[in-house]
Each structure stands twice: as C-alpha cells, then as structure tokens.
CSV table of C-alpha atoms in Angstrom, one decimal:
chain,number,residue,atom,x,y,z
A,15,MET,CA,-26.0,23.0,-1.6
A,16,TYR,CA,-28.4,20.3,-3.0
A,17,GLU,CA,-26.8,20.5,-6.4
A,18,PHE,CA,-23.3,20.1,-4.9
A,19,VAL,CA,-24.3,17.0,-2.9
A,20,SER,CA,-26.3,15.5,-5.7
A,21,GLY,CA,-23.4,16.0,-8.1
A,22,TYR,CA,-20.9,14.5,-5.6
A,23,ILE,CA,-23.1,11.4,-5.2
A,24,GLN,CA,-23.5,11.0,-9.0
A,25,ARG,CA,-19.7,11.2,-9.5
A,26,LEU,CA,-19.1,8.8,-6.7
A,27,VAL,CA,-21.6,6.3,-8.1
A,28,LYS,CA,-20.0,6.6,-11.5
A,29,LEU,CA,-16.6,6.0,-10.0
A,30,LEU,CA,-17.7,2.9,-8.1
A,31,GLU,CA,-19.4,1.5,-11.2
A,32,SER,CA,-16.1,1.8,-13.1
A,33,ILE,CA,-14.2,-0.4,-10.7
A,34,GLU,CA,-13.1,-3.7,-12.2
A,35,LEU,CA,-14.5,-6.3,-9.8
A,36,GLN,CA,-11.9,-8.8,-10.8
A,37,ASN,CA,-9.2,-6.6,-9.5
A,38,ILE,CA,-10.8,-6.5,-6.1
A,39,CYS,CA,-11.2,-10.3,-6.2
A,40,ASP,CA,-7.5,-10.6,-7.1
A,41,ILE,CA,-6.5,-8.6,-4.1
A,42,ILE,CA,-8.7,-10.6,-1.8
A,43,ASN,CA,-7.1,-13.8,-3.2
A,44,LEU,CA,-3.7,-12.4,-2.5
A,45,LEU,CA,-4.7,-11.7,1.1
A,46,ASP,CA,-6.3,-15.1,1.5
A,47,ASN,CA,-3.1,-16.9,0.3
A,48,ILE,CA,-0.5,-15.0,2.2
A,49,ASP,CA,1.2,-17.0,4.9
A,50,PRO,CA,1.0,-14.9,8.1
A,51,PHE,CA,3.8,-16.9,9.7
A,52,VAL,CA,6.2,-16.2,6.9
A,53,ASN,CA,5.2,-13.2,4.8
A,54,THR,CA,4.6,-9.5,5.4
A,55,ILE,CA,2.5,-6.9,3.5
A,56,TYR,CA,4.2,-3.5,3.0
A,57,PHE,CA,2.4,-0.3,2.1
A,58,ILE,CA,3.8,2.9,0.6
A,59,GLY,CA,2.5,6.1,-0.9
A,60,ASN,CA,3.2,9.9,-1.1
A,61,GLY,CA,1.1,12.7,0.2
A,62,GLY,CA,-2.6,11.7,0.3
A,63,SER,CA,-1.6,8.3,-0.9
A,64,ALA,CA,0.5,7.9,2.2
A,65,ALA,CA,-2.6,8.5,4.3
A,66,THR,CA,-4.5,6.0,2.2
A,67,ALA,CA,-1.6,3.5,2.6
A,68,SER,CA,-1.6,4.0,6.4
A,69,HIS,CA,-5.4,3.5,6.6
A,70,PHE,CA,-5.3,0.5,4.4
A,71,ALA,CA,-2.5,-1.1,6.4
A,72,ASN,CA,-4.5,-0.6,9.6
A,73,ASP,CA,-7.6,-2.1,8.0
A,74,ILE,CA,-5.7,-5.2,6.9
A,75,GLY,CA,-3.5,-5.6,10.0
A,76,ILE,CA,-5.9,-4.7,12.8
A,77,GLY,CA,-9.2,-5.0,11.1
A,78,LEU,CA,-8.8,-8.6,10.1
A,79,LYS,CA,-7.2,-9.6,13.4
A,80,ILE,CA,-9.9,-8.2,15.7
A,81,ARG,CA,-12.6,-9.9,13.6
A,82,GLY,CA,-10.8,-13.2,14.0
A,83,ILE,CA,-10.3,-13.5,10.2
A,84,LYS,CA,-6.5,-13.5,9.9
A,85,ASN,CA,-3.5,-12.1,11.7
A,86,ILE,CA,-1.3,-10.7,8.9
A,87,ASN,CA,2.0,-8.9,9.5
A,88,VAL,CA,1.7,-5.4,8.0
A,89,VAL,CA,4.2,-2.6,7.8
A,90,CYS,CA,3.3,0.9,6.5
A,91,LEU,CA,6.6,2.6,5.5
A,92,THR,CA,4.9,6.0,5.4
A,93,ASP,CA,4.2,6.0,9.2
A,94,ASN,CA,7.7,6.7,10.6
A,95,ILE,CA,8.5,10.4,9.7
A,96,PRO,CA,11.9,10.4,11.4
A,97,VAL,CA,13.1,7.5,9.3
A,98,ILE,CA,11.7,9.0,6.1
A,99,THR,CA,13.3,12.4,6.7
A,100,SER,CA,16.7,10.9,7.7
A,101,ILE,CA,16.8,8.7,4.5
A,102,SER,CA,15.7,11.7,2.4
A,103,ASN,CA,18.3,13.9,3.9
A,104,ASP,CA,21.2,11.3,3.8
A,105,ILE,CA,20.6,9.5,0.5
A,106,GLY,CA,17.8,11.2,-1.3
A,107,TYR,CA,14.0,11.2,-1.3
A,108,GLU,CA,13.8,8.7,-4.2
A,109,ASN,CA,15.2,6.1,-1.7
A,110,ILE,CA,12.8,6.6,1.2
A,111,PHE,CA,10.9,3.4,0.6
A,112,TYR,CA,13.7,1.4,-1.2
A,113,ALA,CA,16.0,1.8,1.8
A,114,GLN,CA,13.4,0.6,4.2
A,115,LEU,CA,12.6,-2.4,2.1
A,116,LYS,CA,16.2,-3.4,1.3
A,117,ASP,CA,17.2,-6.6,2.9
A,118,LYS,CA,13.7,-7.0,4.5
A,119,ILE,CA,11.2,-7.6,1.8
A,120,LYS,CA,11.4,-11.2,0.4
A,121,LYS,CA,9.9,-13.6,-1.9
A,122,GLY,CA,6.2,-14.1,-1.2
A,123,ASP,CA,5.8,-10.7,0.5
A,124,LEU,CA,3.4,-8.2,-0.9
A,125,LEU,CA,4.0,-4.5,-1.6
A,126,PHE,CA,0.9,-2.2,-2.0
A,127,ALA,CA,2.3,0.9,-3.8
A,128,ILE,CA,-0.5,3.5,-3.8
A,129,SER,CA,0.0,6.4,-6.2
A,130,ALA,CA,-2.3,8.8,-7.9
A,131,SER,CA,0.1,9.6,-10.8
A,132,GLY,CA,2.0,6.3,-11.0
A,133,ASN,CA,5.1,8.3,-11.8
A,134,SER,CA,6.8,8.9,-8.4
A,135,ALA,CA,10.5,7.9,-8.5
A,136,ASN,CA,10.5,6.6,-4.9
A,137,ILE,CA,7.4,4.4,-5.5
A,138,LEU,CA,8.7,3.0,-8.8
A,139,LYS,CA,12.2,2.3,-7.3
A,140,ALA,CA,10.6,0.4,-4.3
A,141,ALA,CA,8.3,-1.6,-6.6
A,142,LYS,CA,11.2,-2.5,-8.9
A,143,TYR,CA,13.3,-3.7,-6.0
A,144,ALA,CA,10.4,-5.7,-4.5
A,145,LYS,CA,9.8,-7.5,-7.7
A,146,SER,CA,13.5,-8.2,-8.1
A,147,VAL,CA,13.5,-10.2,-4.8
A,148,GLY,CA,10.3,-12.1,-5.7
A,149,ALA,CA,7.8,-10.1,-3.8
A,150,LEU,CA,4.5,-9.2,-5.4
A,151,ALA,CA,4.1,-5.5,-6.1
C-alpha cells in the first residue's frame, strides 16, 4: 500500500510541476475581466469531463459569490440530463451543446470546453459556434 500511495503522490507532483503557470494566470485574467452584468460563462464536457465542468462551474459561480469576490453568471450545459437526451434523440448527440448555446452565447461570453481527448464532435462543434459569435472558447 505504501508503494501505491508514494507512487501516486510522485505522479501527482510531476503532473502539477508540468502545468504552465501562465495558462492559469490567463484564465484568472479572463475571469477578472468578465462583465457579470453582461456576460455569461458556459461549461461543457463529456463523461468525467462533464463532472469536472459541473464542479468548475459551481466553484466559479457559487464559490466566488459567497466569498464576496465576484458574482458571475455561469451555466453548465452538462447538468440538465433531460435536455441533453432530448437533443441527442431529436437532432443528434453531436448537437447537445451547440443546440443549447445557439442564440444564447454572445460576444464577450466565455466557453470552457473540457475534454480529455480534444476530439469530441459535440465539444468541437460548440467551440466553433462560440468562436463564430465572438465568444472566447
């Protein structure tokens, strides 16, 4: 058991050391500069990334608000299973996020698209649409 725990910690430290700090700073700057009266942050992901998206959305939306830091409008598009399954059934799984973003996301909004592979058609379609209307994705 000791070897397992020790190995896990070593891998975790190695992973944390590989993070580009400038990327984290860039995300913080985006959050600092968003206008909470005008803009919304959207979160999407599949599978485990959907859980991460939901958790991240709550950290940003509720976490910052209860600490008196900032009250940002957040929407996690993975959290409404009936909507996801109806879109998937009616117009295809590749549209589950695009259909929810269409005519809602706008210039200046943010889309956090979380994906382990980076190849999911539904994630890519949503990100492409978000960029086409001037949102940051």
